[in-house]
Coordinates of C-alpha atoms and ligand atoms in Angstrom, one line a residue:
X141 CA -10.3 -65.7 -14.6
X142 CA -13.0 -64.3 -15.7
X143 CA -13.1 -61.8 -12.9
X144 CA -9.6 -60.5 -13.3
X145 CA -10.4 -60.3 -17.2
X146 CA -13.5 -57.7 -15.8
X147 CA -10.9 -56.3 -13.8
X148 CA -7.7 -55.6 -16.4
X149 CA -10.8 -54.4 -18.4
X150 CA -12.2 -51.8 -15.8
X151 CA -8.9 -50.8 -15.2
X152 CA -7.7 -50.2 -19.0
X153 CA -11.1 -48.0 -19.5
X154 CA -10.8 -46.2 -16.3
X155 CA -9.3 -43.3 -17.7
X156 CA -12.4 -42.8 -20.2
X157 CA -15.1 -43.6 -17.7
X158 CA -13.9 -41.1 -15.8
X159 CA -16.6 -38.1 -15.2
X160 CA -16.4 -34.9 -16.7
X161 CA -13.8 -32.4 -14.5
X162 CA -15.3 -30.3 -11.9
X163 CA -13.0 -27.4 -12.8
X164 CA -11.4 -25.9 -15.5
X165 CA -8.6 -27.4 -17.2
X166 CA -5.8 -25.2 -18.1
X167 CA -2.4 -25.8 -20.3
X168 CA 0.2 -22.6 -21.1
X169 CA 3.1 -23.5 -23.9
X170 CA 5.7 -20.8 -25.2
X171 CA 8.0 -20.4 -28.0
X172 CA 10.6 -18.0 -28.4
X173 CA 10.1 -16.6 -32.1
X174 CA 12.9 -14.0 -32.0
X175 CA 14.1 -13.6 -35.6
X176 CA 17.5 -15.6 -36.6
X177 CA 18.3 -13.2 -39.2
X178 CA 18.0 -9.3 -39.9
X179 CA 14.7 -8.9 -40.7
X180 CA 12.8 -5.6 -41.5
X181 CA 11.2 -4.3 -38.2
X182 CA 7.2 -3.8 -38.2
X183 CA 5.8 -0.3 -37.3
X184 CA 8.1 3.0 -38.0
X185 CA 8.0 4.1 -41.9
X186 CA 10.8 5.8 -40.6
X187 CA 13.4 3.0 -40.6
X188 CA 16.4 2.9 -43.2
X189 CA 17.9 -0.5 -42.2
X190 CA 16.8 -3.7 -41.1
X191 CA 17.0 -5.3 -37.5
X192 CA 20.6 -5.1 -35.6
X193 CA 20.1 -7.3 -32.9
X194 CA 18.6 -8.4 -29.9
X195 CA 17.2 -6.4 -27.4
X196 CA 15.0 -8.5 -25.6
X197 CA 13.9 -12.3 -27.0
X198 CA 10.0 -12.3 -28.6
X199 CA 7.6 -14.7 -27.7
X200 CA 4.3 -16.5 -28.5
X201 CA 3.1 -17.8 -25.8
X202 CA -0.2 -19.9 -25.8
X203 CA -3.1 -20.4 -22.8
X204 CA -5.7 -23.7 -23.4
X205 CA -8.6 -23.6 -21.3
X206 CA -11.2 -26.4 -21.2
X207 CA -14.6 -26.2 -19.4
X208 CA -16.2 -29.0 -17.6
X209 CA -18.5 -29.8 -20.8
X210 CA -15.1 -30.3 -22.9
X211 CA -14.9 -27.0 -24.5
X212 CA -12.1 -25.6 -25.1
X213 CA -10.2 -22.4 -26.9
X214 CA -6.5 -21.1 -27.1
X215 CA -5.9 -17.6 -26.3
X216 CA -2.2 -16.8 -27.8
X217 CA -0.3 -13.7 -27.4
X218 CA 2.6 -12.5 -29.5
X219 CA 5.3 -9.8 -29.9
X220 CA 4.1 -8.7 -32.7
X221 CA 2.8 -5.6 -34.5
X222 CA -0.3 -7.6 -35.3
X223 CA -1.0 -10.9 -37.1
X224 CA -2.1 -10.2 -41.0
X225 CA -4.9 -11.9 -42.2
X226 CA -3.2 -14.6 -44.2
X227 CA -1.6 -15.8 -41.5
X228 CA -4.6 -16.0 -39.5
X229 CA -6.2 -17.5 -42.2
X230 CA -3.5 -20.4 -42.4
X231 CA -3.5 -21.0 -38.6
X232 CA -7.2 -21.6 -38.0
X233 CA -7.0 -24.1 -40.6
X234 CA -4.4 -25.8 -39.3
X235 CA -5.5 -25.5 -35.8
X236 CA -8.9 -26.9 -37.3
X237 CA -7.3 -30.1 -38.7
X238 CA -5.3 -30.7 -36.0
X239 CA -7.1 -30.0 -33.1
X240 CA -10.4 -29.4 -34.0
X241 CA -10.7 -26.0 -32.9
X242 CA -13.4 -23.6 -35.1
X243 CA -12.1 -20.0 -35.7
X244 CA -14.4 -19.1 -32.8
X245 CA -12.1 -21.1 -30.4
X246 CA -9.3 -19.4 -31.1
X247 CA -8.1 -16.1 -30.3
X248 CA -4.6 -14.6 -31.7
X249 CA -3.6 -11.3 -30.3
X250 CA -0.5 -8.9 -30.7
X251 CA 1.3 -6.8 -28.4
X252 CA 1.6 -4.0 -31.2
X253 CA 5.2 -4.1 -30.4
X254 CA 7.2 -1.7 -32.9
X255 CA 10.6 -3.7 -32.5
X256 CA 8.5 -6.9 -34.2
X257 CA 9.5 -8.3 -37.3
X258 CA 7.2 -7.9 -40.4
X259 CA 5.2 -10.2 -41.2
X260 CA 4.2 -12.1 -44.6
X261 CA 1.7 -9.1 -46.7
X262 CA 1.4 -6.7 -44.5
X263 CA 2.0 -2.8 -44.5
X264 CA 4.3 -3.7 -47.8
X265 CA 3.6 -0.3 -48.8
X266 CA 5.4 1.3 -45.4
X267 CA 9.2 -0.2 -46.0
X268 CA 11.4 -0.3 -48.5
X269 CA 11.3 -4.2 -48.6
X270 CA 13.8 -5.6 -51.5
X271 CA 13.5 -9.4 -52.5
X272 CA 15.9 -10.4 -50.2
X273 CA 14.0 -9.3 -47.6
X274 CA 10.3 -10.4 -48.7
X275 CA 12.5 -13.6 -49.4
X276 CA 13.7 -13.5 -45.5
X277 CA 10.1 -12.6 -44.2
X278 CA 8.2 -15.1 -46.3
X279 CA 10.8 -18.0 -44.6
X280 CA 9.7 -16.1 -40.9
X281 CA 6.4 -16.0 -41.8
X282 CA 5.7 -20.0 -42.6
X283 CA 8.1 -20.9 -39.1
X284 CA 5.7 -18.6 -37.5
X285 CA 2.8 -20.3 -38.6
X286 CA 4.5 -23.3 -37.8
X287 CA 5.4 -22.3 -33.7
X288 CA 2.1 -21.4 -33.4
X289 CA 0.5 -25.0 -34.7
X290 CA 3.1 -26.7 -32.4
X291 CA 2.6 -24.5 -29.8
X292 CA -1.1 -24.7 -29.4
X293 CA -0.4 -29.1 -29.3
X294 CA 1.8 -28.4 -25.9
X295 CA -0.9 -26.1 -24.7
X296 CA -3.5 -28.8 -25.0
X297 CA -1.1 -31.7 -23.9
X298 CA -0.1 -29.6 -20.7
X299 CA -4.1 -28.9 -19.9
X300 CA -4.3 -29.8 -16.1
X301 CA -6.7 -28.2 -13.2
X302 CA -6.8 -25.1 -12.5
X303 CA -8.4 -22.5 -10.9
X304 CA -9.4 -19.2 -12.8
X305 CA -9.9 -15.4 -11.3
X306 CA -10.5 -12.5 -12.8
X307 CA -10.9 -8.7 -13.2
X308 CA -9.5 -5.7 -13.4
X309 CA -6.8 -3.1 -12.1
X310 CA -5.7 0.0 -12.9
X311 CA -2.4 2.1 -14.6
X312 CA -1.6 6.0 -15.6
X313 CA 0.7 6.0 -18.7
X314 CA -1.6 5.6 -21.7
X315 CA -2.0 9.5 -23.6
X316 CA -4.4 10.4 -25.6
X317 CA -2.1 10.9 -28.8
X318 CA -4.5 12.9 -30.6
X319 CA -5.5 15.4 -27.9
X320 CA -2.1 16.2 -26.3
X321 CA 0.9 17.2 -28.3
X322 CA 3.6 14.8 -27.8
X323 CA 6.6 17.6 -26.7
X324 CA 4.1 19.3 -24.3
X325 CA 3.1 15.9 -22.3
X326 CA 5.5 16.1 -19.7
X327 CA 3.7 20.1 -18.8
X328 CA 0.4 18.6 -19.7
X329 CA 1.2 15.9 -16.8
X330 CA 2.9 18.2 -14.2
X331 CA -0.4 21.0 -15.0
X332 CA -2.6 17.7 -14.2
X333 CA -4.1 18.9 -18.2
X334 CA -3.8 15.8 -20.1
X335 CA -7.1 15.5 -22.1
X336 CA -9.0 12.2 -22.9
X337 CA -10.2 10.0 -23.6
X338 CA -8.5 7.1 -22.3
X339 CA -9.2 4.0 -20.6
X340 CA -6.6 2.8 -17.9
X341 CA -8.5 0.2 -16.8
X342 CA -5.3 -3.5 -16.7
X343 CA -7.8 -6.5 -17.3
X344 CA -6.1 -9.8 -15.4
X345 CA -7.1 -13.2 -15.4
X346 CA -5.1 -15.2 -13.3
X347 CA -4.5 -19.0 -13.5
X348 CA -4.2 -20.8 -10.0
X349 CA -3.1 -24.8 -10.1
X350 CA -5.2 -26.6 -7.3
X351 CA -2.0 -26.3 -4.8
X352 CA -2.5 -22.3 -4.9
X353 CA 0.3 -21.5 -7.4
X354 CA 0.4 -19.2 -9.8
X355 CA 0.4 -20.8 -13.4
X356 CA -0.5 -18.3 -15.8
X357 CA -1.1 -14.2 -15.6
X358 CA -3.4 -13.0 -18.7
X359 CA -3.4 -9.3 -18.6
X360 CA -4.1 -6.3 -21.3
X361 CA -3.8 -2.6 -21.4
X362 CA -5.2 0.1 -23.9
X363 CA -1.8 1.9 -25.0
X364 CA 0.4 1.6 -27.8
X365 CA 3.7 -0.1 -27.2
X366 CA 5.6 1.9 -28.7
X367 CA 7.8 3.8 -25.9
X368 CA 10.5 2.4 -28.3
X369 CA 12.2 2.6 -31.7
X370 CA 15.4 1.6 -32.1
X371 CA 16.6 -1.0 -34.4
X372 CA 16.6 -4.2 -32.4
X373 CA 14.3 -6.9 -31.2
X374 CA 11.7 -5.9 -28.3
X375 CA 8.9 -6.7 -26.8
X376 CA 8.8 -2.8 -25.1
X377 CA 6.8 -2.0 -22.3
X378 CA 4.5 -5.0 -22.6
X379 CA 7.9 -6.9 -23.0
X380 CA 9.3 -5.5 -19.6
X381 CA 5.8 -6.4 -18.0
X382 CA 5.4 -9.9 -18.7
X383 CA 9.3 -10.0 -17.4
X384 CA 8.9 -8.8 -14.2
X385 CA 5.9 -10.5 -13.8
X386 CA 7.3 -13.8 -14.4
X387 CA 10.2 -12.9 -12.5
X388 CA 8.1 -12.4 -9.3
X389 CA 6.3 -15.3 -9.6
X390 CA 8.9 -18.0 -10.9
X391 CA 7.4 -21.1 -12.9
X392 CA 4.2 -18.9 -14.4
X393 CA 3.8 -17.3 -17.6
X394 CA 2.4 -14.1 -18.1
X395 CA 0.5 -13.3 -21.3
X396 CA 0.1 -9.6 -22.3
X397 CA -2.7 -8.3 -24.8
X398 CA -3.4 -4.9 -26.1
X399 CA -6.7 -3.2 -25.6
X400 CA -8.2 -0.2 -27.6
X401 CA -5.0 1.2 -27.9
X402 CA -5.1 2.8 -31.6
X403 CA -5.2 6.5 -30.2
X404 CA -3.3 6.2 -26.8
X405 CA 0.2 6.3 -26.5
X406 CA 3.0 5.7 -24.0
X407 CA 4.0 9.1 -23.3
X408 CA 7.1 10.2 -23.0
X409 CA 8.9 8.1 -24.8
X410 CA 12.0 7.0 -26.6
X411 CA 14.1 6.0 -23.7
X412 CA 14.6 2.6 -22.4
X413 CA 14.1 3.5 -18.9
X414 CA 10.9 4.5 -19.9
X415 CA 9.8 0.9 -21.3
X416 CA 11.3 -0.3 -18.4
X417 CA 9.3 2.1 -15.9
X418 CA 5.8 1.3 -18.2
X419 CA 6.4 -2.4 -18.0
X420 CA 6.9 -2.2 -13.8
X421 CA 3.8 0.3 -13.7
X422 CA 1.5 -2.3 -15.9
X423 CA 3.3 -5.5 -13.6
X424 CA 2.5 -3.5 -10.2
X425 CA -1.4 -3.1 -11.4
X426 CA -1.6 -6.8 -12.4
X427 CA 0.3 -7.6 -8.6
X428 CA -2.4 -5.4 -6.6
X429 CA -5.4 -7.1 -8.5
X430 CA -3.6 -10.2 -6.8
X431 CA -3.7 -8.7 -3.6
X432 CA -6.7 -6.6 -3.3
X433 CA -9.1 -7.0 -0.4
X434 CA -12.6 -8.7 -1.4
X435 CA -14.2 -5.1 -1.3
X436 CA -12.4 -3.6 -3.2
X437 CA -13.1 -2.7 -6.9
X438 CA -9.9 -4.6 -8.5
X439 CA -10.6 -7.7 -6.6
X440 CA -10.6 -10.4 -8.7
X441 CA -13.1 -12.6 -8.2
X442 CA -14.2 -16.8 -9.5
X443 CA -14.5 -17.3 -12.6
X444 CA -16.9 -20.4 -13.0
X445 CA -15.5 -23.4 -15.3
X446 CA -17.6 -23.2 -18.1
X447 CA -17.4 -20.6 -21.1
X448 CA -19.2 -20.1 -24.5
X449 CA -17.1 -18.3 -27.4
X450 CA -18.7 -16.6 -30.6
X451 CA -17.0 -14.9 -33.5
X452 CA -18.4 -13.4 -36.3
X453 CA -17.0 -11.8 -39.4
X454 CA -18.3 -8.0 -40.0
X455 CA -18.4 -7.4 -43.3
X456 CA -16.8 -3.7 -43.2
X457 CA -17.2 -0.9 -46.0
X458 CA -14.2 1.0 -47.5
X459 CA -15.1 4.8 -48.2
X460 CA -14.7 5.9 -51.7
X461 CA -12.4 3.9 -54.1
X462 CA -9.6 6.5 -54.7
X463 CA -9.5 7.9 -58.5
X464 CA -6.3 8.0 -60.4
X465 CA -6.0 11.4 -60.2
X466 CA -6.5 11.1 -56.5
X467 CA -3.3 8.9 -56.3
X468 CA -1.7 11.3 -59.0
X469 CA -2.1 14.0 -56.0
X470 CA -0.6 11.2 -53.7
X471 CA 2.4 10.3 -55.3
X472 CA 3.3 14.1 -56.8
X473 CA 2.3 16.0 -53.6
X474 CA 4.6 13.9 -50.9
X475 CA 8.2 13.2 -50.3
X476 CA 6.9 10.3 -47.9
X477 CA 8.6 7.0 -49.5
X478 CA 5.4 5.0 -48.2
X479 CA 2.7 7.1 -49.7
X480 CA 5.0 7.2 -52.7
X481 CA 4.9 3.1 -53.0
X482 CA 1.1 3.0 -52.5
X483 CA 0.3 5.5 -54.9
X484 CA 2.3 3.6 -57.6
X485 CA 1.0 0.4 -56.6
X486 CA -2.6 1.6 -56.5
X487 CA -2.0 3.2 -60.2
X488 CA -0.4 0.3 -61.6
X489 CA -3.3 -1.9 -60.3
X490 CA -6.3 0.7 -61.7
X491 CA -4.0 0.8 -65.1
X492 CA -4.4 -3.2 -65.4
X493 CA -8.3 -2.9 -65.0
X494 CA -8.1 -4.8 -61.3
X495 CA -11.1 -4.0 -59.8
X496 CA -10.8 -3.2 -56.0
X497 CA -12.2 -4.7 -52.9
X498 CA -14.9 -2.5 -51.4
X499 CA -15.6 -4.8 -48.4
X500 CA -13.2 -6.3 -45.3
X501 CA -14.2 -9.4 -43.7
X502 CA -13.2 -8.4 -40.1
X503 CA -13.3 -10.3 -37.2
X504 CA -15.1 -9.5 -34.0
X505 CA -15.4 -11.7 -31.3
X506 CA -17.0 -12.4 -27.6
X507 CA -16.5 -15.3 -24.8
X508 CA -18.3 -15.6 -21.7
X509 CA -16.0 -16.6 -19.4
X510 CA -18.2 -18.2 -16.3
X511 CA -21.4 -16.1 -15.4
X512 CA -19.8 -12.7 -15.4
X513 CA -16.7 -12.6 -17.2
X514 CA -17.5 -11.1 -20.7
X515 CA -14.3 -10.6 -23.5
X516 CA -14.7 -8.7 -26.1
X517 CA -12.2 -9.0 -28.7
X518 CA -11.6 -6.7 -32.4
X519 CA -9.5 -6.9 -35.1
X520 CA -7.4 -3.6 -36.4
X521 CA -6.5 -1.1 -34.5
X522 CA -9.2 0.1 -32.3
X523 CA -9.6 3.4 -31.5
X524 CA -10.3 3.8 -27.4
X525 CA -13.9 5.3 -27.7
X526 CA -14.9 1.2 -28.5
X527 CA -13.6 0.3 -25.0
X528 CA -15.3 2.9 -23.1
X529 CA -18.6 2.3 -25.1
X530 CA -18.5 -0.7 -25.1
X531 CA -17.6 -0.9 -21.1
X532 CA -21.2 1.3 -20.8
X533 CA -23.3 -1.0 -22.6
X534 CA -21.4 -4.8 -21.1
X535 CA -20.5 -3.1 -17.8
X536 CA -17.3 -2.2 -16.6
X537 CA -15.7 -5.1 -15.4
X538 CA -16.0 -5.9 -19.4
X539 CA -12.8 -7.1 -21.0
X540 CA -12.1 -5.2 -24.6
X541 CA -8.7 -6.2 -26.8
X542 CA -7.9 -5.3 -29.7
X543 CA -5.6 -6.3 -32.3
X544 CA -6.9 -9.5 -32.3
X545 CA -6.5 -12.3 -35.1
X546 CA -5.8 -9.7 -38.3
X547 CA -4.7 -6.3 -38.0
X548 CA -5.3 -4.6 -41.2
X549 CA -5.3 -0.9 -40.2
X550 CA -6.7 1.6 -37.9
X551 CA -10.4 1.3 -36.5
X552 CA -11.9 4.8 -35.7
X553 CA -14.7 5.3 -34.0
X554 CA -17.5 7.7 -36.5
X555 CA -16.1 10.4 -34.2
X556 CA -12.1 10.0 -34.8
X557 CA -13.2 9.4 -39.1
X558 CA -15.4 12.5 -39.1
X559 CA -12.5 14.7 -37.5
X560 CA -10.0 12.5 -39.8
X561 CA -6.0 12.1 -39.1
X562 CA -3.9 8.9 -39.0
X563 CA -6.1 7.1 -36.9
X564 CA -9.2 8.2 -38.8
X565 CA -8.5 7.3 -42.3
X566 CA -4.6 8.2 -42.8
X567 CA -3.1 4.9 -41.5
X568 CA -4.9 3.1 -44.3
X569 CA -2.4 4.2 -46.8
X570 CA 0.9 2.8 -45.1
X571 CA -1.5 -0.5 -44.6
X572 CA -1.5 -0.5 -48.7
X573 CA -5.7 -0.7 -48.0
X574 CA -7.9 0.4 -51.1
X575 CA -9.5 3.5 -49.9
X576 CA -8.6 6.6 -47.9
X577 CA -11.0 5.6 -45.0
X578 CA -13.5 3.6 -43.9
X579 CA -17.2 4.5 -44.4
X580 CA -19.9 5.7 -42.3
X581 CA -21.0 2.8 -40.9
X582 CA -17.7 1.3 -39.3
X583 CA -18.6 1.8 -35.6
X584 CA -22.2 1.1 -35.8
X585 CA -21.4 -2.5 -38.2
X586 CA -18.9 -3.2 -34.9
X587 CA -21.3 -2.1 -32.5
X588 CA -24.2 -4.9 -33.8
X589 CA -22.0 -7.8 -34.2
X590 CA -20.7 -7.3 -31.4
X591 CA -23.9 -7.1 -29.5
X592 CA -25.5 -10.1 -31.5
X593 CA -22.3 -11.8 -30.3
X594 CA -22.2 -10.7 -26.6
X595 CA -26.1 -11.8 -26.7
X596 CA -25.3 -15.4 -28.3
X597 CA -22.6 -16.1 -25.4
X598 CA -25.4 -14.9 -22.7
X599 CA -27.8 -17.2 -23.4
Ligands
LIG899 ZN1 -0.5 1.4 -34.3

């Protein structure tokens, strides 16, 4: 009797006397988070009317991955134009409460996609937004929040071996935006004349289940997806990637992030074909990185099960707070409806005696993925000069997204502020930001945390 008690008891604790898993552990979950209703599209200033349909459905789509100590993160990625910081802000803490997970174990990226829907306060300044519509995208907003809590608890309950490979392959179609004219591309690209910089580089890790099938693709690329802006729900290029990619290998999800993409641009544009032709371009560079031979550069090779993940927040300086009759200029010397909106706000708020921000608590972030796997990951809108540098300090089989966890405008490198434009300092008046441009010190505040980070997840 006694025995058999020993026995029932051995076998009802079996599962937690188990030891630890010799590999990685690995769980995908997706939600489909098209918009029900016509929302306002995220990304073209441009627009006169909300969404008209469906294109293509959007997705979150979510990747757990636990070590053999137990430690686990979520990677998501999204067809979005970028997740604002109150959303980010709510999701950590609910991902905290319910799972456990610190901000540092979590890792929300957008695609960037410009046929997105906007999200709760962000880039209010850009659209003509009436209270119906904040009312519509304040309803999104919270199911979003929501999709992505529930999401992240299928991830975790579908966590399974799993094999993990990675590096990186290579695609053409990112431009330079600010160094090649957009009409004289197609001559710049005949003529062999396109100027940089760029990076082309298509990170990929690749998710294996122990039988050899393929259960998740996790792939980036430094462009912004923007080869379309029409009126209806897309995912664009990135969209078309992740579904030919899936279509090729049916049963595995493929995730796609955006890289330093703030200055690069899919180029021509404006057709569907071309989002199509992108999104088979990005999907064949992801396929030969499956296939390369082991001596070849795009070979990707073991990533060992155990990770460390760091995040810190930079605390970023705005440039000079604009004066009122800075924004008097603004609002009298445009017939843009955006910079119009800004100005007033701005002057209304300096009227009421509201003091502004001068600092932005901006994420950066680093995981070591096995020994030689390093991601980077930045908030905004990262101009391409942090990939490259960055890929010459890390090495270049270094992993760099941006638009990670809160995208709250443009991040130029000193270079791209100093020679100023949308990307250097512009972009922050459509974001509804405080100041005109960053200061100085924006690329070398980036450059330290993210060296104190990628020298915490080396040790
Ligand atoms: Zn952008």
């Amino acid at each position: 009797m006694f025995r058999n008690l020993l026995l029932l008891l051995s076998l009802l604790m079996s599962p937690l006397s188990l030891p630890a898993a010799s590999t990685w552990l690995a769980g995908v979950a997706t939600a489909n988070i098209t918009p029900p209703e016509p929302l306002w599209l995220a990304g073209f200033a441009s627009r006169t009317n909300a969404a008209e349909g469906k294109f293509m459905d959007l997705w979150i789509k979510i990747l757990a991955l636990e070590d053999t100590q137990g430690h686990r993160a979520i990677i998501m990625t999204s067809d979005t134009l970028g997740i604002p910081q109150g959303i980010y802000q709510h999701t950590c803490a609910a991902l905290k409460e319910k799972f456990h997970l610190e901000p540092h174990q979590i890792l929300l990226t957008a695609s960037h996609t410009h046929c997105g829907p906007v999200l709760r306060n962000s880039l209010y300044d850009a659209y003509p937004l009436d209270d119906h519509q904040i009312e519509l995208i304040n309803k999104y907003s919270a199911d979003f929040e929501k999709k992505i809590v529930e999401t992240t608890g299928k991830a975790i309950a579908d966590l399974a071996p799993a094999r993990l490979v990675g590096g990186q392959g290579f695609a053409g179609f990112a431009v330079n935006r600010r160094n090649n004219p957009e009409a004289k591309v197609p001559k710049l690209i005949e003529e062999g004349a396109l100027k940089g910089p760029s990076d082309h580089s298509v990170p990929v890790l690749a998710v294996y289940l122990p039988d050899g099938k393929l259960k998740a693709l996790l792939f980036g690329y430094a462009c912004h997806n923007t080869t379309l802006g029409f009126d209806k729900w897309s995912g664009d290029y990135a969209g078309f990637a992740q579904l030919a990619l899936e279509k090729s290998h049916p049963g595995a999800t493929a995730m796609f992030f955006m890289g330093c993409g703030g200055d690069q641009n899919p180029l021509p544009r404006r057709r569907v074909e071309l989002a199509e032709r992108y999104g088979q371009m990005l999907a064949a560079a992801v396929e030969e990185t499956l296939i390369a031979p082991t001596n070849s550069s795009s070979h990707l090779s073991s990533v060992a099960p155990h990770f460390k993940t760091s995040l810190e927040m930079v605390t970023l300086n705005f440039g000079p707070v604009p004066t009122e009759a800075e924004l008097e200029q603004i609002h009298s010397g445009t017939n843009n409806a955006s910079h119009k909106r800004y100005a007033e706000r701005l002057l209304n708020e300096l009227k009421s005696g509201k003091q502004f921000p001068r600092t932005y608590s901006y994420p950066v972030q680093a995981w070591r993925l096995g020994e030689s796997h390093l991601l980077i990951a930045l908030g905004g809108e990262p101009v391409v000069d942090y990939s490259l540098k960055f890929k010459r300090q890390f090495g270049p089989q270094t992993w760099i997204a941006g638009y990670c966890n809160d995208v709250m405008t443009y991040i130029p490198s000193l270079r791209v502020l100093k020679e100023g434009g949308y990307e250097g300092g512009g972009a922050m008046v459509p974001y509804g930001q405080p100041a005109t441009r960053w200061a100085d010190d924006v690329e070398d505040l980036i450059t330290s945390a993210v060296t104190r980070l990628v020298q915490s997840v080396s040790n």
